[in-house]
Amino acid sequence: MKNILITGGTGYIGSHTCLALLKRGFNLTIIDSNINSSSLSISRVKKILKDEYYDEKIVFFKGDIRDKKFLDEIFLNSIKQNNRIQGVIHFAGLKAVSESLFQPLVYWENNVYGSICLFEIMGKYDCKNIVFSSSASIYKNNSLKPILETSEIKPCTPYGQTKVAIENILEGIFKTSSNSWRIANLRYFNPIGAHESGLIGENPLSTPNNLFPIVCRVADGSICELQIFGNDWPTNDGTPVRDYIHIMDLAEAHCAGLDFLFKNKPQFINLNVGTGIGTSVLELVNKFMEVNNCRIPYKYSQKRLGDLPFVVAENKLITSILEWRPKRNIEQMCRDGWQWQKNNPNGF
Ligand code: NAD
Ligand code: WQD
């Protein structure tokens, strides 16, 4: 079976994707600096799979993608062990959008320079298949219409700009290498929730900034009140609308993306990964309270700088090209996310 390198594989999306890939039989080489994660997520993934058979299918190396020597050794070893890395899913990166406004250089250096190191070593070892974690934050959507892959790209934060830069670098690599690479940029919308076991989930090491982990912490009492950023947006209930996607649906999109790349001719493709369904902040909060039978005290506060009223994916391209469609609804996202939080109030 193919060996896939997962950068950032102990993080939130990475750990869920590792689980989905192992179930499909892939061998995994995981690397992570653990700057925003714990490698305990790997033991939990193994616990979910409940089978010693999987022990041999995962190797983990703690390290940084900016360390080319480290990357080189990993690729070289995989060849020596007759388990050559044939594809990469590239999650490793810093992702706190607001932090990137204050520390732009840190984001450019980690995300963009780190990616350049990775792509260079991939090229050296003739590994030319990659799924890259891009983001809906690259779009500038001021309308109330779903976003297409061809919609305007105009990120308003350094974080989003690093994602565009990495996509552009990959496009340049594709065009200048006689079109020999297979590249899929998956542009995620708002992943939330956790695996249904409640054993793995989102584990931000610093104060969370995203809505769902904050809602979970208000539900367990560690944050006393949710602030909803504005109630006069041009939406049905005045709160902003997002396309929330269950983390396991997102994980499965990576498996489908890899399958697609391996089965098809070399290409460079951008795909939105969302459900196509919009949910407002207020709807999410109400659904969470209803499904989990709990209270989320909230108050309205000022709008957050840079927020948009409506960020929902047009997902026709991904559902027509990949053997994938989102299966889990907002109730399941709320239930699974809360189960993880309840069972693991302090993370791993
Ligand atoms: P995460 O922080 O849980 O995972 C990222 C992982 O990368 C972490 O484990 C971190 O320790 C590791 N990492 C960071 N810099 C590294 C480096 N230089 N070398 C090695 N490891 C490094 O975040 P996530 O939510 O799982 O996000 C994964 C990817 O998806 C990121 O690239 C993120 O930008 C992107 N993304 C996330 C979202 C989201 O809402 N969670 C949305 C769109 C895109
Ligand atoms: C969702 C909604 C807030 C917190 C960002 C990135 C995106 C992706 C996901 C990485 C918004 C509202 C939030 C709070 C609130 N990440 N909110 N009170 O901003 O849609 O997307 O994270 O790539 O690229 O841009 O996600 O979860 O921060 O916010 O009212 O305390 O919740 O205004 O409408 P966002 P979010």
PDB file of C-alpha atoms in Angstrom, residues 19 22-23 40-52 54-55 58 195 197-200 343-344 348:
ATOM      1  CA  LEU A  19      -7.698   8.060  10.889  1.00  0.00           C
ATOM      2  CA  LEU A  22      -5.548   4.342   7.851  1.00  0.00           C
ATOM      3  CA  LYS A  23      -9.049   2.928   7.460  1.00  0.00           C
ATOM      4  CA  LEU A  40      -0.969  11.943  21.863  1.00  0.00           C
ATOM      5  CA  SER A  41      -3.528  12.358  19.089  1.00  0.00           C
ATOM      6  CA  ILE A  42      -1.762   9.493  17.297  1.00  0.00           C
ATOM      7  CA  SER A  43      -2.257   7.100  20.248  1.00  0.00           C
ATOM      8  CA  ARG A  44      -5.920   8.099  20.280  1.00  0.00           C
ATOM      9  CA  VAL A  45      -6.219   7.389  16.561  1.00  0.00           C
ATOM     10  CA  LYS A  46      -4.743   3.928  17.219  1.00  0.00           C
ATOM     11  CA  LYS A  47      -7.165   3.468  20.117  1.00  0.00           C
ATOM     12  CA  ILE A  48     -10.114   4.189  17.833  1.00  0.00           C
ATOM     13  CA  LEU A  49      -8.823   1.640  15.331  1.00  0.00           C
ATOM     14  CA  LYS A  50      -8.342  -0.939  18.140  1.00  0.00           C
ATOM     15  CA  ASP A  51      -5.941  -3.115  16.206  1.00  0.00           C
ATOM     16  CA  GLU A  52      -2.213  -3.727  16.593  1.00  0.00           C
ATOM     17  CA  TYR A  54      -2.131  -0.374  12.531  1.00  0.00           C
ATOM     18  CA  ASP A  55       0.966   0.101  14.735  1.00  0.00           C
ATOM     19  CA  ILE A  58       2.197   4.741  11.185  1.00  0.00           C
ATOM     20  CA  HIS A 195     -14.764  12.084  15.503  1.00  0.00           C
ATOM     21  CA  SER A 197     -15.830   8.400  19.406  1.00  0.00           C
ATOM     22  CA  GLY A 198     -15.057  11.634  21.285  1.00  0.00           C
ATOM     23  CA  LEU A 199     -11.420  10.478  21.454  1.00  0.00           C
ATOM     24  CA  ILE A 200      -9.922  13.010  19.060  1.00  0.00           C
ATOM     25  CA  ASN A 343     -14.682  14.106  27.698  1.00  0.00           C
ATOM     26  CA  ASN A 344     -11.480  16.109  27.239  1.00  0.00           C
ATOM     27  CA  PHE A 348      -5.284  15.424  25.112  1.00  0.00           C
TER      28      PHE A 348
END
